[in-house]
């Protein structure tokens, strides 16, 4: 078993940046070893309120400094973030139990999201003229103002990328941020934040709090003019309701039960290789990873054999380098959830084609990547998100059956289609009810496309991150329209009656000119 830990002076240095004034602490456990990593100071609701007040003051100057200043500082932060790569990857692995490859994927994603938001914000939120109700008589412009203070709540599974994908667009559009980080992954987020503070983001503009999910989460929701939540559907619904109670908007990035369709013209070897990463990256503890595979009968045996062989070849371990393919689950609760799903499926008649066992010889929360078949609707893993290294293969007769099975879920976050024909795959993709669909890939094509929106349909979420959509959620639009004086608008019933015929003619003319 590895003896992975974090240097005490680094821990002390980083946790000083938390907004936590009291003496309360909670232990943080290292997933690779099950041993205590350090004692995390926790915030109180008062700390959240104080941090929010300070961030509101800092936000005024940050917004007033203008978009060019914000871009310069955030791009400098990007460079400092890149320069800290190895330390960030070590922290990420140590706090989450993931392997180096997915840790780097997070790092890459975080940097890309930063670059995009820093460079695109000015253009996306610039003031623009819009078509006036009556041309020449009115002149109309729309400008965008930051919401003010954004409350951001992030989970433990992808702490680096999911933080930066929300925080940096919020800052780039001129907002302040109070972020509630999951207790498990505070160090990774604080280390990433440090790069931006050193680059010139005022420390009080981006406050980080930690502590009890309910108490501190509620305080963050109550503090923000807008709320970004990433986590489970059950918590997301509560967060959305609470925010709406204050007429504050919210983007909710929630759970999934993501389907992969393997069509009969797919290149079996390529599909069986790419889909393994799509299912087991970060031990399946990723909102967009695959938990259901629907394979067409003609290639089902061939695909299943190749897929299972690849899964059995995965190297599992806790090395802080690139020598392993799959690591550990992040917590005892995660291990319990995975065991419960697999044991329930096996008890009710599922067949285990690979995995199915904990690996306590490697570490306390290790579990083998697991492939099931003969999964039926009475099993927990059929409809519920496992959020672990468990995938079920089902054989389907044709494309229509595959699409119907893929859509038969309360979730609609991500999906994947493997086919030898891009046009066929696109046709199938168009019929999937999900916020993203990847062709000949599990999730990385859409997850990495930071100019395109990411989010969920159905119970998988509300709103979108990334792309222009991900920036526009952080601003309020304001319409300013002028009367040009070319025509005096009617002020009385008699005057309106005199103009009615002319105005109707104007309506017909505007339609004839195809003017919106
Ligand atoms: P979770 O809902 O338990 O916790 C997420 C965050 O919310 C944590 O910081 C937690 O402390 C906080 N929280 C808990 N109770 C709260 C409350 N009452 N009010 C406000 N905040 C509260 O989720 P989790 O188990 O940490 O994360 C796993 C889930 O997140 C999975 O369902 C996964 O699919 C989902 N997820 C979704 C995305 C996405 O982009 N759609 C990304 C990552 C994870």
XYZ file of C-alpha atoms and ligand atoms in Angstrom:
560
model
C 0.000 0.000 0.000
C 1.342 3.447 -0.896
C 2.329 5.932 1.817
C 0.851 8.927 0.098
C 0.489 12.123 2.084
C 0.678 15.909 1.753
C 3.496 17.935 3.234
C 2.284 19.583 6.469
C 3.695 23.005 5.647
C 1.917 22.975 2.265
C -1.367 22.032 3.944
C -0.988 24.801 6.541
C -0.037 27.312 3.886
C -3.045 26.490 1.680
C -5.761 26.215 4.350
C -4.848 29.711 5.577
C -6.689 30.930 2.472
C -9.979 29.361 3.598
C -12.624 31.661 5.029
C -12.895 29.750 8.308
C -12.448 31.740 11.510
C -13.425 29.283 14.269
C -11.697 26.277 15.780
C -13.979 23.566 14.343
C -12.234 20.989 12.171
C -13.005 17.735 10.368
C -10.529 14.994 9.395
C -9.868 14.475 5.689
C -9.055 10.893 4.693
C -6.634 10.007 1.874
C -8.435 7.519 -0.388
C -5.287 5.657 -1.423
C -4.420 4.789 2.189
C -7.530 5.329 4.329
C -5.331 7.357 6.682
C -5.971 10.890 7.889
C -4.450 13.432 5.533
C -4.989 16.478 7.758
C -7.552 18.297 9.930
C -9.583 20.708 7.807
C -10.764 23.920 9.518
C -14.440 24.392 8.684
C -16.395 27.574 8.006
C -19.487 28.783 9.826
C -22.534 30.483 8.311
C -21.116 33.728 9.766
C -17.850 33.149 7.844
C -19.860 32.766 4.642
C -21.747 36.010 5.304
C -18.504 37.887 6.064
C -16.778 36.469 2.984
C -19.784 37.406 0.846
C -19.771 40.980 2.158
C -16.040 41.352 1.423
C -16.443 39.828 -2.048
C -19.217 42.310 -2.804
C -16.887 45.215 -1.984
C -14.041 43.727 -4.056
C -16.437 43.102 -6.962
C -17.129 46.823 -7.399
C -13.462 47.584 -8.120
C -12.987 44.406 -10.188
C -15.888 45.343 -12.453
C -14.801 48.975 -12.644
C -11.280 47.893 -13.728
C -12.799 46.753 -17.040
C -12.638 43.714 -19.316
C -9.069 44.238 -20.542
C -7.707 44.221 -16.997
C -9.707 41.118 -16.143
C -8.471 39.314 -19.246
C -4.840 40.173 -18.517
C -5.026 38.979 -14.897
C -6.877 35.756 -15.727
C -4.473 34.883 -18.568
C -1.555 35.472 -16.207
C -3.319 33.184 -13.713
C -3.604 30.595 -16.486
C 0.175 30.631 -16.983
C 0.861 30.329 -13.249
C -1.648 27.468 -13.071
C 0.230 25.658 -15.869
C 3.547 26.227 -14.131
C 2.209 24.492 -10.986
C 1.182 21.342 -12.897
C 3.022 18.608 -11.003
C 2.032 19.858 -7.549
C -1.600 20.207 -8.639
C -1.668 16.685 -10.096
C -0.151 15.243 -6.892
C -2.757 17.012 -4.757
C -5.601 15.955 -7.041
C -4.565 12.319 -6.987
C -4.005 12.350 -3.239
C -7.396 13.891 -2.447
C -9.508 11.949 -4.972
C -7.700 8.626 -5.468
C -7.752 9.036 -9.246
C -4.879 8.133 -11.540
C -2.549 10.637 -13.219
C -4.223 10.481 -16.654
C -7.679 11.705 -15.536
C -5.947 14.143 -13.150
C -4.170 15.643 -16.158
C -7.474 15.654 -18.063
C -8.889 17.871 -15.282
C -5.847 20.098 -15.374
C -6.104 20.454 -19.169
C -9.829 21.138 -18.936
C -9.351 23.760 -16.212
C -6.703 25.585 -18.258
C -8.842 25.461 -21.417
C -11.890 26.812 -19.608
C -9.768 29.611 -18.156
C -8.277 30.598 -21.512
C -11.691 30.510 -23.177
C -13.489 32.615 -20.563
C -10.654 35.142 -20.315
C -10.514 35.634 -24.091
C -14.216 35.382 -24.960
C -15.892 37.349 -22.154
C -15.395 40.841 -23.580
C -16.863 39.879 -26.958
C -19.765 37.852 -25.586
C -20.978 40.571 -23.211
C -20.233 43.673 -25.255
C -23.035 46.207 -25.681
C -24.894 45.727 -28.970
C -27.608 47.481 -30.936
C -30.831 45.528 -31.458
C -33.688 45.963 -33.920
C -36.011 48.701 -32.693
C -39.785 48.236 -32.466
C -40.320 50.982 -35.067
C -37.215 51.636 -37.182
C -35.940 55.241 -37.069
C -38.541 56.135 -34.457
C -36.758 54.167 -31.751
C -33.129 53.169 -31.179
C -32.333 50.164 -28.957
C -29.189 48.841 -27.285
C -28.591 45.944 -24.926
C -25.803 45.965 -22.369
C -24.761 43.341 -19.846
C -23.993 43.853 -16.175
C -22.560 41.254 -13.816
C -24.991 39.568 -11.439
C -22.768 40.771 -8.582
C -21.938 37.891 -6.259
C -22.071 34.298 -7.498
C -22.415 31.425 -5.020
C -20.687 28.311 -6.392
C -20.988 24.824 -4.889
C -18.632 22.166 -6.221
C -18.317 18.401 -5.633
C -15.275 16.225 -4.900
C -15.019 14.206 -8.104
C -13.539 16.778 -10.555
C -12.599 19.596 -8.174
C -10.166 21.396 -10.444
C -12.023 21.498 -13.724
C -15.508 21.897 -12.250
C -14.304 24.814 -10.107
C -12.555 26.651 -12.910
C -15.402 26.041 -15.390
C -17.697 28.048 -13.087
C -15.423 30.415 -11.175
C -13.369 31.819 -14.063
C -16.354 32.708 -16.317
C -17.980 34.358 -13.272
C -14.837 36.436 -12.649
C -14.297 37.143 -16.360
C -17.751 38.714 -16.568
C -17.001 40.966 -13.587
C -18.500 39.078 -10.649
C -17.264 38.174 -7.187
C -17.445 34.560 -6.012
C -18.045 32.660 -2.787
C -17.264 29.021 -3.474
C -18.208 26.115 -1.246
C -15.769 23.320 -1.900
C -16.422 19.727 -0.897
C -14.375 18.985 2.264
C -12.582 16.125 0.503
C -10.910 18.314 -2.121
C -10.171 21.673 -0.511
C -6.383 21.596 -1.087
C -6.629 21.072 -4.865
C -8.999 24.012 -5.224
C -6.981 26.309 -2.935
C -3.764 25.473 -4.811
C -5.417 26.281 -8.159
C -6.904 29.485 -6.729
C -3.467 30.565 -5.521
C -2.266 30.847 -9.124
C -4.976 33.417 -9.815
C -4.489 35.344 -6.565
C -0.766 35.607 -7.326
C -1.692 36.908 -10.787
C -3.780 39.752 -9.321
C -7.283 38.435 -8.588
C -8.069 40.103 -5.221
C -8.139 37.427 -2.515
C -11.470 38.634 -1.141
C -13.052 38.583 -4.628
C -12.871 34.752 -4.736
C -13.628 33.401 -1.271
C -13.496 29.677 -0.530
C -15.497 28.101 2.281
C -15.845 24.498 3.453
C -17.885 22.576 5.984
C -21.208 20.863 6.416
C -22.971 20.522 3.044
C -26.355 21.551 4.318
C -25.365 24.421 6.636
C -22.629 25.997 4.530
C -24.315 25.096 1.236
C -27.470 26.896 2.348
C -25.454 29.920 3.472
C -23.784 30.106 0.047
C -27.117 29.809 -1.760
C -28.517 32.583 0.450
C -25.515 34.845 -0.212
C -25.418 34.752 -4.008
C -27.234 36.840 -6.615
C -26.846 33.720 -8.761
C -25.986 30.146 -7.807
C -23.997 27.467 -9.653
C -24.424 24.001 -8.220
C -22.688 20.824 -9.351
C -23.620 17.617 -7.562
C -26.400 15.110 -7.134
C -29.908 15.625 -8.476
C -31.429 15.308 -4.993
C -29.304 18.155 -3.573
C -29.580 20.191 -6.778
C -33.364 20.288 -6.548
C -33.124 21.662 -2.984
C -30.562 24.253 -4.060
C -32.685 25.346 -7.034
C -35.800 25.696 -4.891
C -33.960 27.709 -2.249
C -32.429 30.047 -4.837
C -35.769 30.549 -6.570
C -37.319 31.403 -3.201
C -35.129 34.529 -3.296
C -35.788 35.029 -7.030
C -32.131 34.244 -7.701
C -31.227 32.237 -10.801
C -29.303 28.975 -10.687
C -27.481 26.632 -13.004
C -27.717 23.028 -11.845
C -25.249 20.445 -13.157
C -26.553 17.148 -11.836
C -26.352 13.385 -12.186
C -26.532 11.073 -15.174
C -27.005 7.443 -16.209
C -25.211 7.827 -19.471
C -25.838 5.429 -22.357
C -23.439 4.315 -25.066
C -24.772 2.826 -28.309
C -22.512 0.568 -30.374
C -23.992 0.149 -33.867
C -23.357 -2.887 -36.040
C -21.056 -1.023 -38.458
C -18.695 0.166 -35.697
C -15.013 -0.725 -35.741
C -15.197 -3.240 -32.895
C -11.580 -2.975 -31.765
C -11.667 0.830 -31.651
C -15.074 0.932 -29.957
C -14.007 -1.639 -27.350
C -10.891 0.375 -26.590
C -12.288 3.948 -26.512
C -15.352 2.935 -24.517
C -13.251 1.496 -21.673
C -11.877 4.965 -20.935
C -15.396 6.405 -21.277
C -16.658 4.038 -18.575
C -13.785 3.828 -16.100
C -11.967 7.151 -16.149
C -11.710 8.389 -12.542
C -13.245 5.031 -11.577
C -16.538 6.058 -13.157
C -16.888 8.884 -10.630
C -17.611 11.345 -13.369
C -21.007 12.784 -14.210
C -20.554 12.214 -17.956
C -19.032 8.705 -17.888
C -20.880 5.692 -19.299
C -22.875 3.230 -17.201
C -25.040 1.564 -19.898
C -23.851 0.018 -23.165
C -26.372 -0.991 -25.852
C -24.698 -3.060 -28.542
C -26.361 -4.282 -31.738
C -26.803 -8.054 -31.891
C -24.690 -8.611 -35.041
C -21.483 -7.529 -33.252
C -22.515 -8.102 -29.633
C -20.360 -11.177 -28.930
C -17.315 -9.767 -30.668
C -17.620 -6.381 -28.934
C -18.287 -7.865 -25.497
C -15.298 -10.179 -25.721
C -12.939 -7.359 -26.762
C -14.372 -4.904 -24.198
C -14.077 -7.388 -21.310
C -10.524 -8.296 -22.324
C -9.553 -4.615 -22.280
C -11.160 -4.093 -18.880
C -9.281 -7.072 -17.440
C -6.030 -5.574 -18.736
C -6.444 -2.280 -16.880
C -3.631 -1.637 -14.410
C -5.008 -0.613 -11.026
C -2.977 1.149 -8.362
C -2.076 4.286 -6.474
C 1.128 5.495 -8.128
C 1.540 9.268 -8.398
C 2.646 8.883 -12.011
C 1.249 7.691 -15.349
C 1.851 3.943 -14.806
C -1.707 3.035 -13.731
C -5.037 3.109 -15.599
C -7.537 2.997 -12.747
C -7.196 4.062 -9.129
C -9.307 4.063 -6.006
C -12.825 5.182 -5.199
C -12.729 8.444 -3.268
C -14.421 7.465 -0.006
C -15.876 4.690 2.107
C -19.350 5.939 1.104
C -18.495 5.553 -2.570
C -17.189 2.019 -2.007
C -20.378 1.143 -0.151
C -22.542 2.534 -2.972
C -20.685 0.516 -5.613
C -20.788 -2.690 -3.566
C -24.513 -2.230 -2.925
C -25.253 -1.821 -6.648
C -23.158 -4.810 -7.729
C -24.312 -7.131 -4.917
C -27.944 -6.232 -5.590
C -27.539 -6.934 -9.314
C -25.799 -10.279 -8.716
C -28.420 -11.346 -6.160
C -31.162 -10.627 -8.703
C -29.512 -12.587 -11.510
C -26.943 -10.352 -13.245
C -23.803 -11.976 -14.629
C -20.381 -10.522 -13.771
C -18.159 -10.572 -16.875
C -15.256 -8.716 -15.234
C -14.474 -7.346 -11.771
C -17.167 -7.448 -9.108
C -14.833 -7.400 -6.107
C -13.187 -4.919 -3.742
C -9.375 -4.862 -3.833
C -8.452 -4.219 -0.198
C -4.946 -5.520 -0.995
C -4.412 -2.278 -2.981
C -6.083 0.115 -0.535
C -9.254 0.477 1.536
C -11.558 1.877 -1.200
C -10.266 0.087 -4.289
C -12.834 -1.822 -6.355
C -12.306 -3.653 -9.627
C -13.655 -2.159 -12.839
C -16.822 -4.189 -13.286
C -18.788 -5.318 -16.344
C -22.271 -6.768 -15.885
C -24.741 -8.353 -18.239
C -28.286 -9.718 -17.829
C -29.178 -6.558 -15.895
C -32.945 -6.137 -15.402
C -35.202 -3.245 -14.440
C -35.651 -4.451 -10.840
C -31.935 -3.933 -10.133
C -30.622 -0.737 -8.527
C -27.970 -0.241 -11.192
C -30.523 -0.389 -14.028
C -31.903 3.099 -13.434
C -29.938 4.646 -10.540
C -26.619 6.354 -11.111
C -23.885 4.145 -9.625
C -21.217 6.858 -9.969
C -18.594 4.161 -9.877
C -16.706 1.648 -12.057
C -19.716 -0.416 -13.075
C -21.164 -0.758 -16.576
C -23.956 -2.999 -17.867
C -23.931 -4.376 -21.421
C -27.276 -5.044 -23.096
C -27.871 -6.454 -26.577
C -30.359 -4.643 -28.841
C -31.851 -5.758 -32.149
C -31.627 -2.504 -34.058
C -31.025 1.265 -34.017
C -34.566 2.141 -32.914
C -34.412 -0.232 -29.961
C -31.039 1.230 -28.971
C -32.358 4.804 -29.090
C -35.490 3.896 -27.113
C -33.406 2.110 -24.449
C -30.929 4.992 -24.231
C -33.752 7.498 -23.737
C -35.610 5.374 -21.173
C -34.081 7.208 -18.210
C -34.970 10.092 -15.936
C -31.519 11.497 -16.762
C -30.255 13.202 -19.921
C -26.694 14.357 -19.351
C -24.363 12.695 -21.848
C -24.493 9.878 -24.397
C -22.207 8.246 -26.911
C -22.667 6.576 -30.309
C -20.106 4.338 -32.020
C -20.532 3.748 -35.739
C -18.452 3.376 -38.888
C -20.636 6.008 -40.542
C -20.569 9.548 -39.169
C -23.861 10.414 -40.901
C -25.558 7.401 -39.331
C -24.091 8.246 -35.920
C -25.268 11.864 -36.256
C -28.766 10.695 -37.187
C -28.869 8.565 -34.044
C -27.302 11.353 -31.949
C -30.095 13.720 -33.017
C -32.633 11.396 -31.441
C -30.927 11.103 -28.049
C -32.387 13.212 -25.250
C -29.181 14.453 -23.619
C -27.264 17.697 -23.277
C -24.262 16.208 -25.107
C -23.703 13.264 -27.449
C -20.232 12.043 -28.407
C -19.527 10.174 -31.619
C -16.872 7.442 -31.479
C -15.822 8.691 -28.035
C -17.201 8.343 -24.526
C -17.280 11.911 -23.234
C -14.040 13.701 -24.067
C -15.125 15.225 -27.396
C -17.943 17.232 -25.837
C -16.357 17.706 -22.390
C -13.245 19.143 -24.041
C -15.171 21.442 -26.418
C -15.260 24.437 -24.139
C -16.799 26.723 -26.796
C -19.881 24.451 -26.750
C -22.455 24.397 -23.936
C -22.403 21.566 -21.395
C -25.349 20.585 -19.214
C -28.200 18.203 -18.722
C -31.738 17.626 -19.888
C -34.491 16.081 -17.738
C -33.247 15.434 -14.163
C -29.636 16.024 -15.191
C -29.806 19.752 -14.805
C -30.821 23.249 -15.639
C -28.769 25.802 -17.557
C -25.431 25.332 -19.266
C -21.767 25.888 -18.512
C -19.045 26.521 -21.130
C -19.400 28.420 -24.402
C -21.172 31.798 -24.650
C -24.068 30.256 -22.702
C -21.720 29.605 -19.781
C -20.694 33.275 -19.695
C -24.133 34.785 -20.253
C -25.561 33.049 -17.160
C -23.425 35.391 -15.042
C -24.814 38.655 -16.410
C -28.091 40.514 -16.426
C -29.143 42.062 -19.716
C -30.351 45.623 -19.681
C -32.234 47.154 -22.589
C -31.885 50.895 -23.133
C -34.153 52.223 -25.891
C -34.517 55.823 -27.053
C -37.329 57.712 -28.729
C -35.505 59.445 -31.607
C -38.125 62.188 -31.963
C -38.717 61.427 -35.642
C -42.335 60.701 -34.825
C -44.285 61.591 -31.708
C -45.913 58.479 -30.354
C -49.645 58.891 -29.674
C -50.477 60.078 -26.173
C -54.286 59.918 -26.358
C -56.983 57.634 -27.663
C -57.822 60.057 -30.458
C -54.184 60.330 -31.565
C -53.818 56.514 -31.480
C -56.947 56.190 -33.638
C -55.507 58.587 -36.218
C -52.257 56.634 -36.457
C -53.756 53.101 -36.382
C -54.093 52.748 -40.156
C -50.539 54.015 -40.805
C -49.137 51.700 -38.155
C -50.901 48.686 -39.658
C -49.376 49.566 -43.020
C -45.971 49.752 -41.310
C -46.500 46.250 -39.887
C -47.297 44.879 -43.346
C -44.269 46.640 -44.829
C -41.935 45.258 -42.135
C -43.189 41.737 -42.808
C -42.808 42.201 -46.583
C -39.225 43.370 -45.999
C -38.650 40.286 -43.817
C -37.488 42.615 -41.079
C -37.598 40.950 -37.660
P -23.732 16.082 -3.468
O -24.992 16.639 -4.018
O -23.824 15.215 -2.282
O -22.722 17.257 -3.074
C -22.274 18.239 -3.996
C -21.882 19.497 -3.230
O -23.044 20.017 -2.589
C -20.864 19.268 -2.104
O -20.003 20.376 -2.029
C -21.746 19.190 -0.869
O -21.071 19.527 0.315
C -22.805 20.220 -1.204
N -24.086 20.064 -0.492
C -24.551 18.968 0.163
N -25.785 19.233 0.666
C -26.089 20.495 0.315
C -27.226 21.338 0.510
N -28.301 20.916 1.186
N -27.213 22.580 -0.011
C -26.159 23.005 -0.726
N -25.044 22.263 -0.945
C -25.010 21.024 -0.435
O -23.036 15.337 -4.672
P -21.705 14.476 -4.623
O -22.027 13.118 -4.160
O -20.638 15.213 -3.921
O -21.315 14.448 -6.184
C -21.698 13.400 -6.997
C -22.897 13.789 -7.839
O -22.597 14.959 -8.574
C -23.243 12.734 -8.869
O -24.629 12.591 -8.931
C -22.713 13.314 -10.156
O -23.335 12.828 -11.317
C -22.931 14.776 -9.949
N -22.047 15.593 -10.795
C -22.567 16.269 -11.838
C -21.742 17.003 -12.694
C -22.291 17.750 -13.878
O -21.573 18.585 -14.430
N -23.510 17.500 -14.312
C -20.379 17.028 -12.454
C -19.876 16.322 -11.373
C -20.719 15.612 -10.544
